[in-house]
PDB file of C-alpha atoms and ligand atoms in Angstrom:
ATOM      1  CA  MET I   1      17.493  18.150  -7.512  1.00 97.00           C
ATOM      2  CA  ASN I   2      17.044  18.122  -3.727  1.00 97.00           C
ATOM      3  CA  CYS I   3      14.097  16.803  -1.684  1.00 96.00           C
ATOM      4  CA  LEU I   4      12.309  20.146  -1.643  1.00 97.00           C
ATOM      5  CA  ASP I   5      12.551  20.353  -5.456  1.00 97.00           C
ATOM      6  CA  PHE I   6      11.335  16.760  -5.654  1.00 98.00           C
ATOM      7  CA  LEU I   7       8.333  17.581  -3.474  1.00 97.00           C
ATOM      8  CA  GLU I   8       7.482  20.536  -5.712  1.00 97.00           C
ATOM      9  CA  PHE I   9       7.696  18.216  -8.702  1.00 98.00           C
ATOM     10  CA  ILE I  10       5.278  15.741  -7.041  1.00 98.00           C
ATOM     11  CA  LYS I  11       2.840  18.542  -6.182  1.00 98.00           C
ATOM     12  CA  SER I  12       2.966  19.937  -9.697  1.00 98.00           C
ATOM     13  CA  GLU I  13       2.178  16.466 -11.087  1.00 98.00           C
ATOM     14  CA  PHE I  14      -0.508  15.369  -8.601  1.00 98.00           C
ATOM     15  CA  GLY I  15      -1.662  18.394  -6.565  1.00 97.00           C
ATOM     16  CA  ASN I  16      -1.280  19.084  -2.858  1.00 96.00           C
ATOM     17  CA  LEU I  17      -0.442  16.252  -0.505  1.00 97.00           C
ATOM     18  CA  GLY I  18      -2.667  14.908   2.265  1.00 95.00           C
ATOM     19  CA  SER I  19      -1.861  15.592   5.921  1.00 93.00           C
ATOM     20  CA  GLU I  20      -0.458  12.079   6.431  1.00 94.00           C
ATOM     21  CA  GLU I  21       2.001  12.632   3.571  1.00 97.00           C
ATOM     22  CA  GLY I  22       5.145  14.641   3.058  1.00 95.00           C
ATOM     23  CA  LEU I  23       8.776  14.887   4.071  1.00 95.00           C
ATOM     24  CA  ARG I  24       9.365  13.352   7.471  1.00 91.00           C
ATOM     25  CA  TYR I  25      13.164  13.222   7.606  1.00 89.00           C
ATOM     26  CA  LYS I  26      15.384  15.596   7.485  1.00 91.00           C
ATOM     27  CA  TYR I  27      18.284  16.620   5.201  1.00 94.00           C
ATOM     28  CA  TYR I  28      16.000  18.261   2.701  1.00 94.00           C
ATOM     29  CA  GLU I  29      18.581  20.373   0.930  1.00 96.00           C
ATOM     30  CA  ASP I  30      20.996  17.542   0.129  1.00 96.00           C
ATOM     31  CA  GLU I  31      21.189  16.725  -3.568  1.00 97.00           C
ATOM     32  CA  ILE I  32      19.322  13.459  -4.334  1.00 98.00           C
ATOM     33  CA  ASN I  33      21.735  10.791  -5.543  1.00 96.00           C
ATOM     34  CA  GLY I  34      19.309   7.867  -5.600  1.00 98.00           C
ATOM     35  CA  ILE I  35      15.708   7.052  -4.672  1.00 98.00           C
ATOM     36  CA  VAL I  36      14.328   3.864  -3.155  1.00 98.00           C
ATOM     37  CA  VAL I  37      10.562   3.402  -3.397  1.00 98.00           C
ATOM     38  CA  CYS I  38       8.995   0.840  -1.074  1.00 98.00           C
ATOM     39  CA  TRP I  39       5.690  -0.088   0.494  1.00 98.00           C
ATOM     40  CA  LYS I  40       7.108   0.226   4.006  1.00 98.00           C
ATOM     41  CA  VAL I  41      10.478   0.891   5.551  1.00 97.00           C
ATOM     42  CA  SER I  42      12.122  -2.297   6.793  1.00 96.00           C
ATOM     43  CA  LYS I  43      15.604  -3.478   7.710  1.00 96.00           C
ATOM     44  CA  LYS I  44      15.957  -4.877   4.181  1.00 97.00           C
ATOM     45  CA  VAL I  45      15.000  -1.516   2.627  1.00 98.00           C
ATOM     46  CA  LEU I  46      17.298   0.443   4.939  1.00 98.00           C
ATOM     47  CA  ASP I  47      20.239  -1.903   4.291  1.00 98.00           C
ATOM     48  CA  PHE I  48      19.798  -1.594   0.518  1.00 98.00           C
ATOM     49  CA  THR I  49      19.566   2.206   0.726  1.00 98.00           C
ATOM     50  CA  VAL I  50      22.723   2.470   2.833  1.00 98.00           C
ATOM     51  CA  LYS I  51      24.679  -0.037   0.738  1.00 98.00           C
ATOM     52  CA  ASN I  52      23.883   1.763  -2.515  1.00 98.00           C
ATOM     53  CA  LYS I  53      24.392   5.225  -1.019  1.00 97.00           C
ATOM     54  CA  PHE I  54      20.916   6.359  -2.050  1.00 98.00           C
ATOM     55  CA  ASN I  55      19.613   9.191   0.093  1.00 97.00           C
ATOM     56  CA  LEU I  56      15.866   9.463  -0.511  1.00 98.00           C
ATOM     57  CA  LEU I  57      13.457   6.834   0.721  1.00 98.00           C
ATOM     58  CA  ILE I  58       9.859   7.059  -0.454  1.00 98.00           C
ATOM     59  CA  ALA I  59       7.436   4.778   1.372  1.00 98.00           C
ATOM     60  CA  HIS I  60       3.692   4.364   0.999  1.00 98.00           C
ATOM     61  CA  GLU I  61       3.276   3.609   4.707  1.00 98.00           C
ATOM     62  CA  ASP I  62       4.339   5.366   7.862  1.00 96.00           C
ATOM     63  CA  LEU I  63       8.005   5.568   8.887  1.00 95.00           C
ATOM     64  CA  TYR I  64       7.195   5.266  12.567  1.00 93.00           C
ATOM     65  CA  PHE I  65       6.110   2.543  14.956  1.00 94.00           C
ATOM     66  CA  PRO I  66       3.978   3.431  16.849  1.00 93.00           C
ATOM     67  CA  PRO I  67       2.629   5.059  13.654  1.00 92.00           C
ATOM     68  CA  GLU I  68       1.538   8.671  13.407  1.00 89.00           C
ATOM     69  CA  TYR I  69      -2.162   7.701  13.555  1.00 88.00           C
ATOM     70  CA  ALA I  70      -1.445   6.180  16.973  1.00 88.00           C
ATOM     71  CA  GLY I  71       0.293   9.364  18.074  1.00 82.00           C
ATOM     72  CA  GLY I  72       3.721   7.813  17.768  1.00 73.00           C
ATOM     73  CA  ASP I  73       5.728  10.307  15.737  1.00 68.00           C
ATOM     74  CA  LYS I  74       7.571  11.493  18.820  1.00 74.00           C
ATOM     75  CA  GLY I  75       9.559   8.310  19.312  1.00 86.00           C
ATOM     76  CA  GLY I  76       9.443   4.655  20.260  1.00 92.00           C
ATOM     77  CA  ILE I  77      11.872   1.757  20.235  1.00 94.00           C
ATOM     78  CA  VAL I  78      11.325   0.838  16.569  1.00 95.00           C
ATOM     79  CA  SER I  79      11.025   4.487  15.451  1.00 94.00           C
ATOM     80  CA  ASP I  80      14.326   5.276  17.163  1.00 94.00           C
ATOM     81  CA  PHE I  81      16.012   2.250  15.573  1.00 96.00           C
ATOM     82  CA  ARG I  82      14.933   3.409  12.100  1.00 95.00           C
ATOM     83  CA  LYS I  83      15.786   7.064  12.739  1.00 95.00           C
ATOM     84  CA  GLU I  84      19.265   6.166  13.918  1.00 96.00           C
ATOM     85  CA  ILE I  85      20.025   4.466  10.574  1.00 97.00           C
ATOM     86  CA  LEU I  86      18.566   7.393   8.602  1.00 97.00           C
ATOM     87  CA  GLU I  87      20.600   9.854  10.621  1.00 97.00           C
ATOM     88  CA  LYS I  88      23.847   7.942  10.472  1.00 98.00           C
ATOM     89  CA  ASN I  89      23.616   7.829   6.675  1.00 98.00           C
ATOM     90  CA  ARG I  90      21.925  11.185   5.968  1.00 97.00           C
ATOM     91  CA  ILE I  91      18.881   9.559   4.353  1.00 98.00           C
ATOM     92  CA  ASN I  92      15.687  11.520   3.737  1.00 97.00           C
ATOM     93  CA  PHE I  93      12.226  10.069   4.156  1.00 97.00           C
ATOM     94  CA  LEU I  94       9.123  11.025   2.204  1.00 98.00           C
ATOM     95  CA  ARG I  95       5.730   9.419   2.734  1.00 98.00           C
ATOM     96  CA  LEU I  96       3.425   9.321  -0.299  1.00 98.00           C
ATOM     97  CA  HIS I  97       0.176   7.671   0.629  1.00 98.00           C
ATOM     98  CA  TYR I  98      -3.111   9.063  -0.699  1.00 97.00           C
ATOM     99  CA  THR I  99      -1.312  10.499  -3.742  1.00 98.00           C
ATOM    100  CA  ILE I 100      -0.125   7.054  -4.874  1.00 98.00           C
ATOM    101  CA  ASP I 101      -3.403   5.382  -3.862  1.00 98.00           C
ATOM    102  CA  LYS I 102      -5.448   7.825  -5.893  1.00 97.00           C
ATOM    103  CA  ASN I 103      -3.235   7.945  -8.984  1.00 97.00           C
ATOM    104  CA  PHE I 104      -1.860   4.412  -9.230  1.00 98.00           C
ATOM    105  CA  ILE I 105      -2.776   1.746  -6.667  1.00 98.00           C
ATOM    106  CA  PHE I 106      -6.568   1.695  -7.017  1.00 98.00           C
ATOM    107  CA  ASP I 107      -6.550   1.706 -10.810  1.00 97.00           C
ATOM    108  CA  VAL I 108      -4.042  -1.128 -11.034  1.00 98.00           C
ATOM    109  CA  PHE I 109      -6.016  -3.086  -8.417  1.00 98.00           C
ATOM    110  CA  ASP I 110      -9.170  -2.628 -10.525  1.00 98.00           C
ATOM    111  CA  GLN I 111      -7.386  -4.217 -13.464  1.00 97.00           C
ATOM    112  CA  LEU I 112      -6.033  -7.145 -11.434  1.00 97.00           C
ATOM    113  CA  SER I 113      -9.227  -7.864  -9.466  1.00 97.00           C
ATOM    114  CA  GLY I 114     -10.586 -10.185 -12.143  1.00 96.00           C
ATOM    115  CA  GLY I 115     -13.964  -8.433 -12.138  1.00 97.00           C
ATOM    116  CA  LYS I 116     -15.672  -5.760 -14.214  1.00 98.00           C
ATOM    117  CA  ILE I 117     -16.009  -2.279 -12.680  1.00 98.00           C
ATOM    118  CA  LEU I 118     -19.625  -1.711 -11.671  1.00 98.00           C
ATOM    119  CA  ILE I 119     -19.238   1.316  -9.392  1.00 98.00           C
ATOM    120  CA  LYS I 120     -16.348   3.764  -9.222  1.00 97.00           C
ATOM    121  CA  GLU I 121     -16.931   6.717  -6.900  1.00 96.00           C
ATOM    122  CA  ASN I 122     -13.611   8.200  -5.787  1.00 92.00           C
ATOM    123  CA  LEU I 123     -11.940   5.396  -3.863  1.00 95.00           C
ATOM    124  CA  TYR I 124     -15.124   3.319  -3.591  1.00 98.00           C
ATOM    125  CA  ARG I 125     -15.044   0.514  -6.142  1.00 98.00           C
ATOM    126  CA  VAL I 126     -17.422  -2.391  -6.711  1.00 98.00           C
ATOM    127  CA  TYR I 127     -16.686  -5.139  -9.225  1.00 98.00           C
ATOM    128  CA  GLU I 128     -19.028  -7.524 -10.961  1.00 98.00           C
ATOM    129  CA  PHE I 129     -18.200 -11.218 -11.128  1.00 97.00           C
ATOM    130  CA  GLU I 130     -20.005 -13.960 -13.040  1.00 94.00           C
ATOM    131  CA  ASN I 131     -21.446 -15.939 -10.179  1.00 90.00           C
ATOM    132  CA  LYS I 132     -18.199 -17.824  -9.505  1.00 94.00           C
ATOM    133  CA  LYS I 133     -17.456 -19.755  -6.322  1.00 98.00           C
ATOM    134  CA  LEU I 134     -15.456 -17.604  -3.893  1.00 98.00           C
ATOM    135  CA  GLU I 135     -12.824 -20.298  -3.538  1.00 98.00           C
ATOM    136  CA  ASN I 136     -12.213 -20.196  -7.298  1.00 98.00           C
ATOM    137  CA  VAL I 137     -12.018 -16.408  -7.427  1.00 98.00           C
ATOM    138  CA  ALA I 138      -9.471 -16.621  -4.600  1.00 98.00           C
ATOM    139  CA  LYS I 139      -7.418 -19.267  -6.418  1.00 98.00           C
ATOM    140  CA  GLU I 140      -7.176 -17.014  -9.473  1.00 98.00           C
ATOM    141  CA  LEU I 141      -6.083 -14.074  -7.320  1.00 98.00           C
ATOM    142  CA  LYS I 142      -3.507 -16.254  -5.587  1.00 98.00           C
ATOM    143  CA  LYS I 143      -2.008 -17.096  -8.973  1.00 98.00           C
ATOM    144  CA  ARG I 144      -2.196 -13.549 -10.313  1.00 97.00           C
ATOM    145  CA  TYR I 145      -0.503 -12.047  -7.245  1.00 97.00           C
ATOM    146  CA  LYS I 146       1.951 -14.964  -6.952  1.00 96.00           C
ATOM    147  CA  VAL I 147       1.416 -15.478  -3.232  1.00 95.00           C
ATOM    148  CA  GLU I 148       1.992 -18.625  -1.216  1.00 93.00           C
ATOM    149  CA  PHE I 149      -1.274 -18.311   0.667  1.00 94.00           C
ATOM    150  CA  LEU I 150      -4.220 -16.044   1.201  1.00 95.00           C
ATOM    151  CA  ARG I 151      -7.025 -16.060   3.770  1.00 97.00           C
ATOM    152  CA  ILE I 152     -10.683 -16.516   2.874  1.00 98.00           C
ATOM    153  CA  THR I 153     -14.086 -16.967   4.480  1.00 98.00           C
ATOM    154  CA  GLU I 154     -17.227 -18.473   2.905  1.00 98.00           C
ATOM    155  CA  PRO I 155     -15.394 -20.637   0.309  1.00 98.00           C
ATOM    156  CA  ASN I 156     -18.598 -21.948  -1.304  1.00 98.00           C
ATOM    157  CA  LYS I 157     -20.303 -18.614  -1.642  1.00 97.00           C
ATOM    158  CA  LYS I 158     -21.306 -17.439  -5.130  1.00 97.00           C
ATOM    159  CA  VAL I 159     -19.565 -14.173  -5.916  1.00 98.00           C
ATOM    160  CA  LYS I 160     -21.372 -11.456  -7.892  1.00 98.00           C
ATOM    161  CA  ARG I 161     -20.773  -8.028  -6.343  1.00 98.00           C
ATOM    162  CA  VAL I 162     -17.346  -7.454  -4.850  1.00 98.00           C
ATOM    163  CA  GLY I 163     -16.201  -4.479  -2.798  1.00 98.00           C
ATOM    164  CA  CYS I 164     -12.626  -3.243  -3.075  1.00 98.00           C
ATOM    165  CA  LEU I 165     -10.727  -2.961   0.221  1.00 98.00           C
ATOM    166  CA  VAL I 166      -7.224  -2.712  -1.218  1.00 98.00           C
ATOM    167  CA  GLY I 167      -4.308  -2.108   1.170  1.00 98.00           C
ATOM    168  CA  GLY I 168      -5.375  -1.433   4.746  1.00 98.00           C
ATOM    169  CA  LEU I 169      -8.978  -0.477   3.979  1.00 98.00           C
ATOM    170  CA  GLY I 170     -10.164  -3.752   5.480  1.00 98.00           C
ATOM    171  CA  LEU I 171      -8.757  -2.827   8.888  1.00 98.00           C
ATOM    172  CA  SER I 172     -11.338  -1.771  11.466  1.00 97.00           C
ATOM    173  CA  ILE I 173      -9.590   1.597  11.800  1.00 96.00           C
ATOM    174  CA  ASN I 174     -11.190   2.190   8.372  1.00 97.00           C
ATOM    175  CA  SER I 175     -14.597   0.816   9.371  1.00 98.00           C
ATOM    176  CA  LYS I 176     -16.426   3.890   8.070  1.00 98.00           C
ATOM    177  CA  PHE I 177     -15.033   3.136   4.635  1.00 98.00           C
ATOM    178  CA  ILE I 178     -16.046  -0.536   5.040  1.00 98.00           C
ATOM    179  CA  ASP I 179     -19.546   0.518   6.098  1.00 98.00           C
ATOM    180  CA  LYS I 180     -19.897   2.584   2.930  1.00 98.00           C
ATOM    181  CA  ILE I 181     -18.722  -0.373   0.821  1.00 98.00           C
ATOM    182  CA  LEU I 182     -21.407  -2.518   2.505  1.00 98.00           C
ATOM    183  CA  SER I 183     -24.025   0.043   1.488  1.00 98.00           C
ATOM    184  CA  TYR I 184     -23.384  -0.963  -2.153  1.00 98.00           C
ATOM    185  CA  ASN I 185     -24.843  -4.411  -1.345  1.00 98.00           C
ATOM    186  CA  VAL I 186     -21.663  -6.350  -1.958  1.00 98.00           C
ATOM    187  CA  ASP I 187     -21.645 -10.095  -1.291  1.00 98.00           C
ATOM    188  CA  THR I 188     -17.843 -10.350  -1.040  1.00 98.00           C
ATOM    189  CA  VAL I 189     -14.818  -8.111  -0.465  1.00 98.00           C
ATOM    190  CA  ILE I 190     -11.289  -8.430  -1.782  1.00 98.00           C
ATOM    191  CA  ALA I 191      -8.987  -6.909   0.806  1.00 98.00           C
ATOM    192  CA  GLY I 192      -5.345  -6.266   1.317  1.00 98.00           C
ATOM    193  CA  GLU I 193      -5.461  -6.779   5.071  1.00 98.00           C
ATOM    194  CA  VAL I 194      -8.365  -7.459   7.449  1.00 98.00           C
ATOM    195  CA  ASP I 195      -8.347  -7.699  11.236  1.00 98.00           C
ATOM    196  CA  GLU I 196     -10.666  -9.767  13.389  1.00 98.00           C
ATOM    197  CA  TYR I 197     -13.071  -6.898  14.038  1.00 98.00           C
ATOM    198  CA  THR I 198     -13.726  -6.762  10.290  1.00 98.00           C
ATOM    199  CA  ILE I 199     -13.729 -10.540   9.873  1.00 98.00           C
ATOM    200  CA  ARG I 200     -16.371 -10.984  12.585  1.00 98.00           C
ATOM    201  CA  ALA I 201     -18.449  -8.051  11.354  1.00 98.00           C
ATOM    202  CA  LEU I 202     -18.600  -9.280   7.750  1.00 98.00           C
ATOM    203  CA  SER I 203     -19.153 -12.871   8.846  1.00 98.00           C
ATOM    204  CA  ASP I 204     -22.286 -11.823  10.743  1.00 98.00           C
ATOM    205  CA  LEU I 205     -23.706 -10.704   7.386  1.00 98.00           C
ATOM    206  CA  LYS I 206     -22.302 -13.751   5.529  1.00 98.00           C
ATOM    207  CA  ILE I 207     -20.214 -11.473   3.320  1.00 98.00           C
ATOM    208  CA  GLY I 208     -17.221 -13.348   1.935  1.00 98.00           C
ATOM    209  CA  ILE I 209     -13.650 -12.137   2.437  1.00 98.00           C
ATOM    210  CA  ILE I 210     -10.607 -12.713   0.277  1.00 98.00           C
ATOM    211  CA  GLU I 211      -7.515 -11.269   1.937  1.00 98.00           C
ATOM    212  CA  ILE I 212      -4.462 -11.191  -0.306  1.00 98.00           C
ATOM    213  CA  GLY I 213      -1.994  -9.229   1.844  1.00 97.00           C
ATOM    214  CA  HIS I 214      -1.530  -5.519   2.518  1.00 98.00           C
ATOM    215  CA  GLU I 215       1.792  -5.075   0.759  1.00 98.00           C
ATOM    216  CA  VAL I 216       0.925  -7.631  -1.928  1.00 98.00           C
ATOM    217  CA  SER I 217      -2.253  -5.764  -2.882  1.00 98.00           C
ATOM    218  CA  GLU I 218      -0.484  -2.414  -3.221  1.00 98.00           C
ATOM    219  CA  THR I 219       2.764  -3.547  -4.858  1.00 98.00           C
ATOM    220  CA  PRO I 220       1.632  -3.508  -8.530  1.00 98.00           C
ATOM    221  CA  GLY I 221       0.458   0.116  -8.166  1.00 98.00           C
ATOM    222  CA  LEU I 222       3.674   1.100  -6.426  1.00 98.00           C
ATOM    223  CA  ILE I 223       5.719  -0.480  -9.200  1.00 98.00           C
ATOM    224  CA  LYS I 224       3.713   1.533 -11.719  1.00 98.00           C
ATOM    225  CA  PHE I 225       4.450   4.715  -9.744  1.00 98.00           C
ATOM    226  CA  THR I 226       8.170   3.829  -9.731  1.00 98.00           C
ATOM    227  CA  GLN I 227       8.147   3.299 -13.504  1.00 98.00           C
ATOM    228  CA  TYR I 228       6.482   6.676 -13.869  1.00 98.00           C
ATOM    229  CA  LEU I 229       9.203   8.343 -11.744  1.00 98.00           C
ATOM    230  CA  LYS I 230      11.962   6.673 -13.754  1.00 98.00           C
ATOM    231  CA  LYS I 231      10.508   8.025 -16.960  1.00 98.00           C
ATOM    232  CA  LYS I 232      10.142  11.554 -15.565  1.00 98.00           C
ATOM    233  CA  LEU I 233      13.533  11.699 -13.819  1.00 98.00           C
ATOM    234  CA  PRO I 234      15.886   9.661 -15.993  1.00 98.00           C
ATOM    235  CA  LYS I 235      19.062  11.099 -14.449  1.00 97.00           C
ATOM    236  CA  ILE I 236      18.370   9.858 -10.905  1.00 98.00           C
ATOM    237  CA  PRO I 237      18.844   6.146 -10.085  1.00 98.00           C
ATOM    238  CA  ILE I 238      15.463   4.883  -8.832  1.00 98.00           C
ATOM    239  CA  LYS I 239      14.712   1.417  -7.480  1.00 98.00           C
ATOM    240  CA  TYR I 240      11.567  -0.288  -6.202  1.00 98.00           C
ATOM    241  CA  LEU I 241      12.276  -2.657  -3.349  1.00 98.00           C
ATOM    242  CA  LYS I 242       9.845  -5.282  -2.026  1.00 97.00           C
ATOM    243  CA  ASN I 243       9.931  -6.401   1.575  1.00 95.00           C
ATOM    244  CA  THR I 244      10.202 -10.018   2.527  1.00 91.00           C
ATOM    245  CA  TYR I 245       7.083 -11.200   4.373  1.00 90.00           C
ATOM    246  CA  PRO I 246       8.201 -12.870   7.583  1.00 92.00           C
ATOM    247  CA  ILE I 247       4.983 -14.802   8.390  1.00 92.00           C
ATOM    248  CA  LYS I 248       4.938 -18.596   8.044  1.00 91.00           C
ATOM    249  CA  ILE I 249       1.788 -20.711   8.416  1.00 90.00           C
ATOM    250  CA  LEU I 250       2.105 -23.520  10.956  1.00 92.00           C
ATOM    251  CA  LYS I 251      -0.628 -26.141  10.542  1.00 88.00           C
TER     252      LYS I 251
HETATM  253 FE1  FE2 E   1      -2.605   2.486   0.090  1.00 88.35          FE
HETATM  254 FE1  FE2 E   2      -1.723   0.649   2.761  1.00 88.35          FE
END
């Protein structure tokens, strides 16, 4: 199976890909001898792929920095650094974003949120909680996702209606999505990643935020996708690789 066959397989399973998805690099007719699935390309992911002589990298997020949404697919210092490693080792790159969100990440996030699904309209999800203190909901999530820290606002707020902003949906680049979530009268959001635009906006309305981490929030769904691939393609070695999170909190 080569990358083009693999892409056909993905399309036959899940339908056509979105415009931000697809093969981005470059030796599409080489036979696949191993697949690494990751949330985002990193030095750790590239080193593993090279060391194990795998030649297809599937990432949920963009290969490039500056990313494609910032018009950066033509080059850049970090993009060039990554491309050089891919080229030197004849590694292919496939981005699967909406496809994995829609079929795996959101559903797994629903299950791990700790709430009951109240509204589910495409990717818009609202969960019901039993009037718990936000701080306590956050503590449970911290345990469930096994993270060292998470960021919250409004710790004493009572949580009843929670909007889902998994992954990067809490970033202000997705503010139209956030605005729609607000229209469901949520009192709190659980987010992967939020920026200060979003933090300030929600704070004006006293809507609580629990931010658990972009990669952290999407990892369980990505692992489920990887398990699915392994089952469907038992002859190809397939590995899910987590990144290490370089941030430390200095108090
Ligand atoms: Fe996502
Ligand atoms: Fe994401």
